[in-house]
Amino acid sequence: MNKNKEQLLNKRYKAEQRFRLYGLSAIFMALLFLTIFIFKIFSTGYSAFQKTWLVVPVTFDAELMMLDQNPSKEDLQDADYYDIALKSMADLDPKANEDQENELKRMVSYFFEKEIKNELLNDPNLIGKTKEVYLTASDDLDQVFKGNYPRDLPEDQRRVSDYQLKIFDQLVANGKVESKFNISFFTNADSREAELAGIASSFMGSIFSILVCLMIAFPVAVLAAIYLEEFAPKNRFTDFIEVNINNLAAVPSIVFGLLGLGVLLAIFQLPRSTPLVGGITLSLMTLPTIIIAARASLKAVPPSIREAALAMGASRMQTTMHHTVPLSMPGTLSGTIIGLAQALGETAPLILIGMVAFVNTIPGSPMDPAASLPVQIYIWAESAERGFVEKVSACIMVLLGFLIIMNLFAQIIRHKFEKKWS
Amino acid sequence: MYSDTFGAVPIFAGTFFIAFIAMCVAIPIGLMSGIYLAEYASTKVRQYAKPLIEILAGIPTVVYGFFAALTVGPFLKELGTSMGLEVSAESALAAGGVMGIMIIPFISSLSDDVITSVPQSLRDGSYAMGATKSETIKRVIFPAALPGIVGSILLGVSRAIGETMIVVMASGLAANLTLNPLESTSTITAQIVVILIGDQAFGDPKTQAAFALGMSLFLVTLCLNIVALRVVKKYREKYE
Amino acid sequence: MIKIKAKDVDVFYGKKQALFNISLDIEENQVTALIGPSGCGKSTFLRCLNRMNDVIDICSVKGEILINDFNINDKSCDVVRLREKIGMVFQKPNPFPKTLYENVSYGPTIHGMAQSKQEMDEIVETSLKKAALWEEVKDRLHEPGTGLSGGQQQRLCIARAISVRPEVILMDEPCSALDPIATAQIEELIDELKKEHTIIIVTHSMAQAARVSQNTGFFHLGQLIEHGSTDKIFKNPDNKKTQDYITGRFG
Ligand SMILES: Nc1ncnc2c1ncn2[C@@H]1O[C@H](COP(=O)(O)OP(=O)(O)OP(=O)(O)O)[C@@H](O)[C@H]1O
Ligand SMILES: [Mg+2]
């Protein structure tokens, strides 16, 4: 009997340890996923902040550019740079045949002509002289230089030929390949060419969308919250609204996209693919989040404050506007920022209203077609080119950076400014 | 497309199937994390682990989609090949699994809240009977918290059903009636995106089909939410 | 016979000391009442006896508590077994959100006391009978325990506590949430239970202490001011503070 008891107790303690272990491993798994995730994004993305340049000697031959003596600024603008650009690439290997010259040309971005032009526009005295110019390497060579490209694949499965690799290795050996901080990733719009693609257009798209979203959602949500919390009678109708606000917060985001498509585009004929429509769509999604936060912080203002104001002879409107609402602002603001952060990361509704179109100009207003950061991630992720993989990760890093900053900001507002009512 | 062959059945089946896979990942991990955080973790561990896990809920879903498509899908394919299994690079398992990771914090946070709100007196009563911690959790706290936990799971399911980007990026876009997690299949949300991406006329029957799918998605998730919120609310009233 | 012997027990909640140097002997098969003003540490002391203070992170206990001459504060003491032997009834009835039957069979199940369903039925029945609840609930054993009245719930908790046949039962103000009739029932029950169990009861009611207990200890500000037979404490206490408290001049 006693021995039985001993055994049972042992079994119970073993079960206790097992259970504890399950719990610990669950936490561990969740954190492991997070770590793998962040590691993966950073390890593939950090290299996108570097860009590979080929340093190529360019001879600014006036004849080849079809320039007269003493050309004016306009002449320089209109000059033909293609020939000298081609020639300087071909000169990398004097023995190259025609095919090989073509391959040499493809070692740099198609933008190389413009890069050479800019060089001359900056310094017109270069005419007739030779200068080493920085040319953007093609995205494949960029990946080769960063060590992301499998060089041991058979040649016909590679987008870089053996010949290109040979010349490239020579350039590397001569110190003519350089890696520099990739400013153009932040200043360029999207492009079909990975080496030129940047996030400027989608970034502006995101900013415009979020601003539109803020300008619509914030006032509407705050007014709705004030009405519901301070003025609305408690009846079945307001109960119904209350329940539905909570339900609205859990509606899948794609449904809001359908709403935007069906109402804003089809009925109101607003311009497709624009941050204006995107922002309105996102504001529908953000509304419940802000309303819930605003109501919670209005509720947290103790009734004694309202009573004190009312006792001083303030009207209900004055009490609300002068006392209750200002006191509830920190909570409302931090809820708003969190809602905006959610909106900033939203993709599906924006795809439906057409913000997924290819945009290679930077939008100047919410009425111009644009993408947004998460949509840019989607577009690049769907692209087959190797060069885009690191761009996606880098874009994710930028997006996550913004989300972290916004959430920290919300935390700070909450902790610094929110009064503790005890 | 699908409408000529099977109607909407494969799409709905695929939606629930992927949601099921997601919940198979999210429920055990989320629930056990919630229990551990509420009952075992020291204040210090809790203080750090809880917000860290909640980061998973703040990551945009397009990022999960990229992760599923670029890392998890190929990894599973390779793993399957090494075991002699045929795994699609766009398998339901990859999409569902990653979706499950995304849902972990919803379940862990809510069940943590629910478990912490079980009154201490019940714990004391059980400990005083000589129960161990896990016995107390399994036999007293869990049944007491069950309605709230069920509510949190339903909210998780509604998330899984409405999730779009992970499926669009990591699972197939063709509807496929299958119960093999290694094959690819599609969901309501993915079909909506497939149909509506790019320009299309509003009178087009396909467009209308997409809106019909959207409507049914809305109704399904709405019902789930109403039930879930009601269950959680009932539970709160019981102990507050 | 002395069942429990507390020697120089100090209890701290974090840095704050809640009990100072308590030494107290508890007689077997008798009822010992602990009285004193609110916050003086009665519950704290009671919870020392089945190591329930372990549950509170910041709480630490020093000193020796011997039960059957075994120091329960020793490292080798197994709390699960200890608590099987020392039952506890709380101030607020806390039945589990399960059926009446499951409430009572909880202890015997986890401790593996019944080999068959029949045995378990028997344990449940005798425990409920001893707790004077059987007649009222025998037809609704499979309804939730939370559906009972407060007094019934408290008796259910008593049945739950005695289901594992503990040697000692600790009661922390078991009647504070009950009306006079339910209180009378429980007091009767306590009288009955002391034949088989050693009982320690915390109470705020002088009359209750006088009615049910054979021994009384008076706590004040974390100190055990005086203890002895209930008769003596109530009729002729040594200490002025005890006198004042019992006659209702403070506390
Ligand atoms: N969990 C805890 N954390 C910190 N301090 C505590 C805790 N529990 C009790 N205390 C403190 O210990 C002291 C004794 O408390 P205890 O609950 O033992 O008093 P009591 O005599 O049972 O009072 P009452 O008659 O009101 O139940 C009090 O000063 C109290 O503030
Ligand atoms: Mg007490």
PDB file of N, CA, C and O in Angstrom, chain A residues 36-65:
ATOM      1  N   ILE A  36      14.560  33.004 -35.827  1.00  0.00           N
ATOM      2  CA  ILE A  36      14.858  32.538 -37.182  1.00  0.00           C
ATOM      3  C   ILE A  36      14.416  33.578 -38.192  1.00  0.00           C
ATOM      4  O   ILE A  36      15.142  33.955 -39.113  1.00  0.00           O
ATOM      5  N   PHE A  37      13.219  34.037 -37.973  1.00  0.00           N
ATOM      6  CA  PHE A  37      12.587  35.029 -38.797  1.00  0.00           C
ATOM      7  C   PHE A  37      13.444  36.259 -38.972  1.00  0.00           C
ATOM      8  O   PHE A  37      13.773  36.670 -40.074  1.00  0.00           O
ATOM      9  N   ILE A  38      13.815  36.835 -37.819  1.00  0.00           N
ATOM     10  CA  ILE A  38      14.578  38.071 -37.865  1.00  0.00           C
ATOM     11  C   ILE A  38      15.960  37.813 -38.452  1.00  0.00           C
ATOM     12  O   ILE A  38      16.453  38.569 -39.285  1.00  0.00           O
ATOM     13  N   PHE A  39      16.542  36.684 -38.070  1.00  0.00           N
ATOM     14  CA  PHE A  39      17.863  36.352 -38.594  1.00  0.00           C
ATOM     15  C   PHE A  39      17.811  36.228 -40.108  1.00  0.00           C
ATOM     16  O   PHE A  39      18.643  36.774 -40.835  1.00  0.00           O
ATOM     17  N   LYS A  40      16.791  35.511 -40.575  1.00  0.00           N
ATOM     18  CA  LYS A  40      16.655  35.265 -42.019  1.00  0.00           C
ATOM     19  C   LYS A  40      16.523  36.590 -42.772  1.00  0.00           C
ATOM     20  O   LYS A  40      17.192  36.816 -43.787  1.00  0.00           O
ATOM     21  N   ILE A  41      15.648  37.458 -42.274  1.00  0.00           N
ATOM     22  CA  ILE A  41      15.428  38.732 -42.953  1.00  0.00           C
ATOM     23  C   ILE A  41      16.715  39.555 -42.969  1.00  0.00           C
ATOM     24  O   ILE A  41      17.124  40.074 -44.004  1.00  0.00           O
ATOM     25  N   PHE A  42      17.381  39.610 -41.822  1.00  0.00           N
ATOM     26  CA  PHE A  42      18.582  40.434 -41.761  1.00  0.00           C
ATOM     27  C   PHE A  42      19.698  39.845 -42.604  1.00  0.00           C
ATOM     28  O   PHE A  42      20.402  40.561 -43.297  1.00  0.00           O
ATOM     29  N   SER A  43      19.845  38.529 -42.550  1.00  0.00           N
ATOM     30  CA  SER A  43      20.982  37.953 -43.259  1.00  0.00           C
ATOM     31  C   SER A  43      20.790  38.053 -44.767  1.00  0.00           C
ATOM     32  O   SER A  43      21.758  38.161 -45.505  1.00  0.00           O
ATOM     33  N   THR A  44      19.546  38.037 -45.259  1.00  0.00           N
ATOM     34  CA  THR A  44      19.392  38.202 -46.701  1.00  0.00           C
ATOM     35  C   THR A  44      19.286  39.667 -47.078  1.00  0.00           C
ATOM     36  O   THR A  44      19.548  40.031 -48.213  1.00  0.00           O
ATOM     37  N   GLY A  45      18.903  40.507 -46.126  1.00  0.00           N
ATOM     38  CA  GLY A  45      18.580  41.880 -46.492  1.00  0.00           C
ATOM     39  C   GLY A  45      19.708  42.880 -46.345  1.00  0.00           C
ATOM     40  O   GLY A  45      19.761  43.864 -47.063  1.00  0.00           O
ATOM     41  N   TYR A  46      20.646  42.597 -45.415  1.00  0.00           N
ATOM     42  CA  TYR A  46      21.600  43.670 -45.121  1.00  0.00           C
ATOM     43  C   TYR A  46      22.433  44.043 -46.341  1.00  0.00           C
ATOM     44  O   TYR A  46      22.826  45.187 -46.524  1.00  0.00           O
ATOM     45  N   SER A  47      22.679  43.062 -47.243  1.00  0.00           N
ATOM     46  CA  SER A  47      23.567  43.345 -48.373  1.00  0.00           C
ATOM     47  C   SER A  47      22.931  44.321 -49.359  1.00  0.00           C
ATOM     48  O   SER A  47      23.633  44.941 -50.152  1.00  0.00           O
ATOM     49  N   ALA A  48      21.601  44.475 -49.293  1.00  0.00           N
ATOM     50  CA  ALA A  48      20.956  45.394 -50.232  1.00  0.00           C
ATOM     51  C   ALA A  48      21.318  46.834 -49.933  1.00  0.00           C
ATOM     52  O   ALA A  48      21.120  47.712 -50.763  1.00  0.00           O
ATOM     53  N   PHE A  49      21.840  47.088 -48.729  1.00  0.00           N
ATOM     54  CA  PHE A  49      22.212  48.458 -48.410  1.00  0.00           C
ATOM     55  C   PHE A  49      23.576  48.806 -48.986  1.00  0.00           C
ATOM     56  O   PHE A  49      24.058  49.913 -48.851  1.00  0.00           O
ATOM     57  N   GLN A  50      24.218  47.822 -49.628  1.00  0.00           N
ATOM     58  CA  GLN A  50      25.466  48.056 -50.330  1.00  0.00           C
ATOM     59  C   GLN A  50      25.199  47.892 -51.818  1.00  0.00           C
ATOM     60  O   GLN A  50      24.369  47.087 -52.211  1.00  0.00           O
ATOM     61  N   LYS A  51      25.917  48.642 -52.614  1.00  0.00           N
ATOM     62  CA  LYS A  51      25.719  48.536 -54.051  1.00  0.00           C
ATOM     63  C   LYS A  51      27.089  48.383 -54.694  1.00  0.00           C
ATOM     64  O   LYS A  51      28.060  48.998 -54.267  1.00  0.00           O
ATOM     65  N   THR A  52      27.159  47.544 -55.719  1.00  0.00           N
ATOM     66  CA  THR A  52      28.444  47.281 -56.359  1.00  0.00           C
ATOM     67  C   THR A  52      28.617  48.187 -57.579  1.00  0.00           C
ATOM     68  O   THR A  52      27.701  48.328 -58.382  1.00  0.00           O
ATOM     69  N   TRP A  53      29.765  48.789 -57.652  1.00  0.00           N
ATOM     70  CA  TRP A  53      30.080  49.667 -58.780  1.00  0.00           C
ATOM     71  C   TRP A  53      31.282  49.109 -59.538  1.00  0.00           C
ATOM     72  O   TRP A  53      32.207  48.594 -58.931  1.00  0.00           O
ATOM     73  N   LEU A  54      31.258  49.265 -60.870  1.00  0.00           N
ATOM     74  CA  LEU A  54      32.450  48.984 -61.665  1.00  0.00           C
ATOM     75  C   LEU A  54      33.106  50.318 -61.984  1.00  0.00           C
ATOM     76  O   LEU A  54      32.439  51.255 -62.407  1.00  0.00           O
ATOM     77  N   VAL A  55      34.389  50.393 -61.733  1.00  0.00           N
ATOM     78  CA  VAL A  55      35.099  51.632 -62.047  1.00  0.00           C
ATOM     79  C   VAL A  55      35.716  51.463 -63.429  1.00  0.00           C
ATOM     80  O   VAL A  55      36.639  50.668 -63.615  1.00  0.00           O
ATOM     81  N   VAL A  56      35.162  52.187 -64.403  1.00  0.00           N
ATOM     82  CA  VAL A  56      35.546  51.970 -65.802  1.00  0.00           C
ATOM     83  C   VAL A  56      36.098  53.266 -66.375  1.00  0.00           C
ATOM     84  O   VAL A  56      35.483  54.327 -66.219  1.00  0.00           O
ATOM     85  N   PRO A  57      37.261  53.222 -67.028  1.00  0.00           N
ATOM     86  CA  PRO A  57      37.795  54.435 -67.668  1.00  0.00           C
ATOM     87  C   PRO A  57      36.943  54.798 -68.889  1.00  0.00           C
ATOM     88  O   PRO A  57      36.688  53.945 -69.742  1.00  0.00           O
ATOM     89  N   VAL A  58      36.492  56.041 -68.928  1.00  0.00           N
ATOM     90  CA  VAL A  58      35.665  56.503 -70.047  1.00  0.00           C
ATOM     91  C   VAL A  58      36.406  57.636 -70.739  1.00  0.00           C
ATOM     92  O   VAL A  58      36.879  58.571 -70.081  1.00  0.00           O
ATOM     93  N   THR A  59      36.531  57.534 -72.049  1.00  0.00           N
ATOM     94  CA  THR A  59      37.137  58.624 -72.805  1.00  0.00           C
ATOM     95  C   THR A  59      36.021  59.440 -73.428  1.00  0.00           C
ATOM     96  O   THR A  59      35.210  58.921 -74.205  1.00  0.00           O
ATOM     97  N   PHE A  60      35.959  60.711 -73.044  1.00  0.00           N
ATOM     98  CA  PHE A  60      34.874  61.567 -73.538  1.00  0.00           C
ATOM     99  C   PHE A  60      35.274  62.128 -74.889  1.00  0.00           C
ATOM    100  O   PHE A  60      35.705  63.261 -75.021  1.00  0.00           O
ATOM    101  N   ASP A  61      35.140  61.314 -75.908  1.00  0.00           N
ATOM    102  CA  ASP A  61      35.573  61.637 -77.252  1.00  0.00           C
ATOM    103  C   ASP A  61      34.503  62.500 -77.922  1.00  0.00           C
ATOM    104  O   ASP A  61      33.396  62.041 -78.189  1.00  0.00           O
ATOM    105  N   ALA A  62      34.844  63.764 -78.191  1.00  0.00           N
ATOM    106  CA  ALA A  62      33.851  64.711 -78.714  1.00  0.00           C
ATOM    107  C   ALA A  62      33.278  64.219 -80.030  1.00  0.00           C
ATOM    108  O   ALA A  62      32.084  64.372 -80.313  1.00  0.00           O
ATOM    109  N   GLU A  63      34.101  63.602 -80.822  1.00  0.00           N
ATOM    110  CA  GLU A  63      33.641  63.155 -82.131  1.00  0.00           C
ATOM    111  C   GLU A  63      32.563  62.081 -81.999  1.00  0.00           C
ATOM    112  O   GLU A  63      31.513  62.147 -82.623  1.00  0.00           O
ATOM    113  N   LEU A  64      32.870  61.099 -81.141  1.00  0.00           N
ATOM    114  CA  LEU A  64      31.903  60.021 -80.955  1.00  0.00           C
ATOM    115  C   LEU A  64      30.578  60.550 -80.402  1.00  0.00           C
ATOM    116  O   LEU A  64      29.517  60.003 -80.661  1.00  0.00           O
ATOM    117  N   MET A  65      30.666  61.636 -79.621  1.00  0.00           N
ATOM    118  CA  MET A  65      29.447  62.193 -79.032  1.00  0.00           C
ATOM    119  C   MET A  65      28.764  63.163 -79.971  1.00  0.00           C
ATOM    120  O   MET A  65      27.733  63.729 -79.632  1.00  0.00           O
TER     121      MET A  65
END
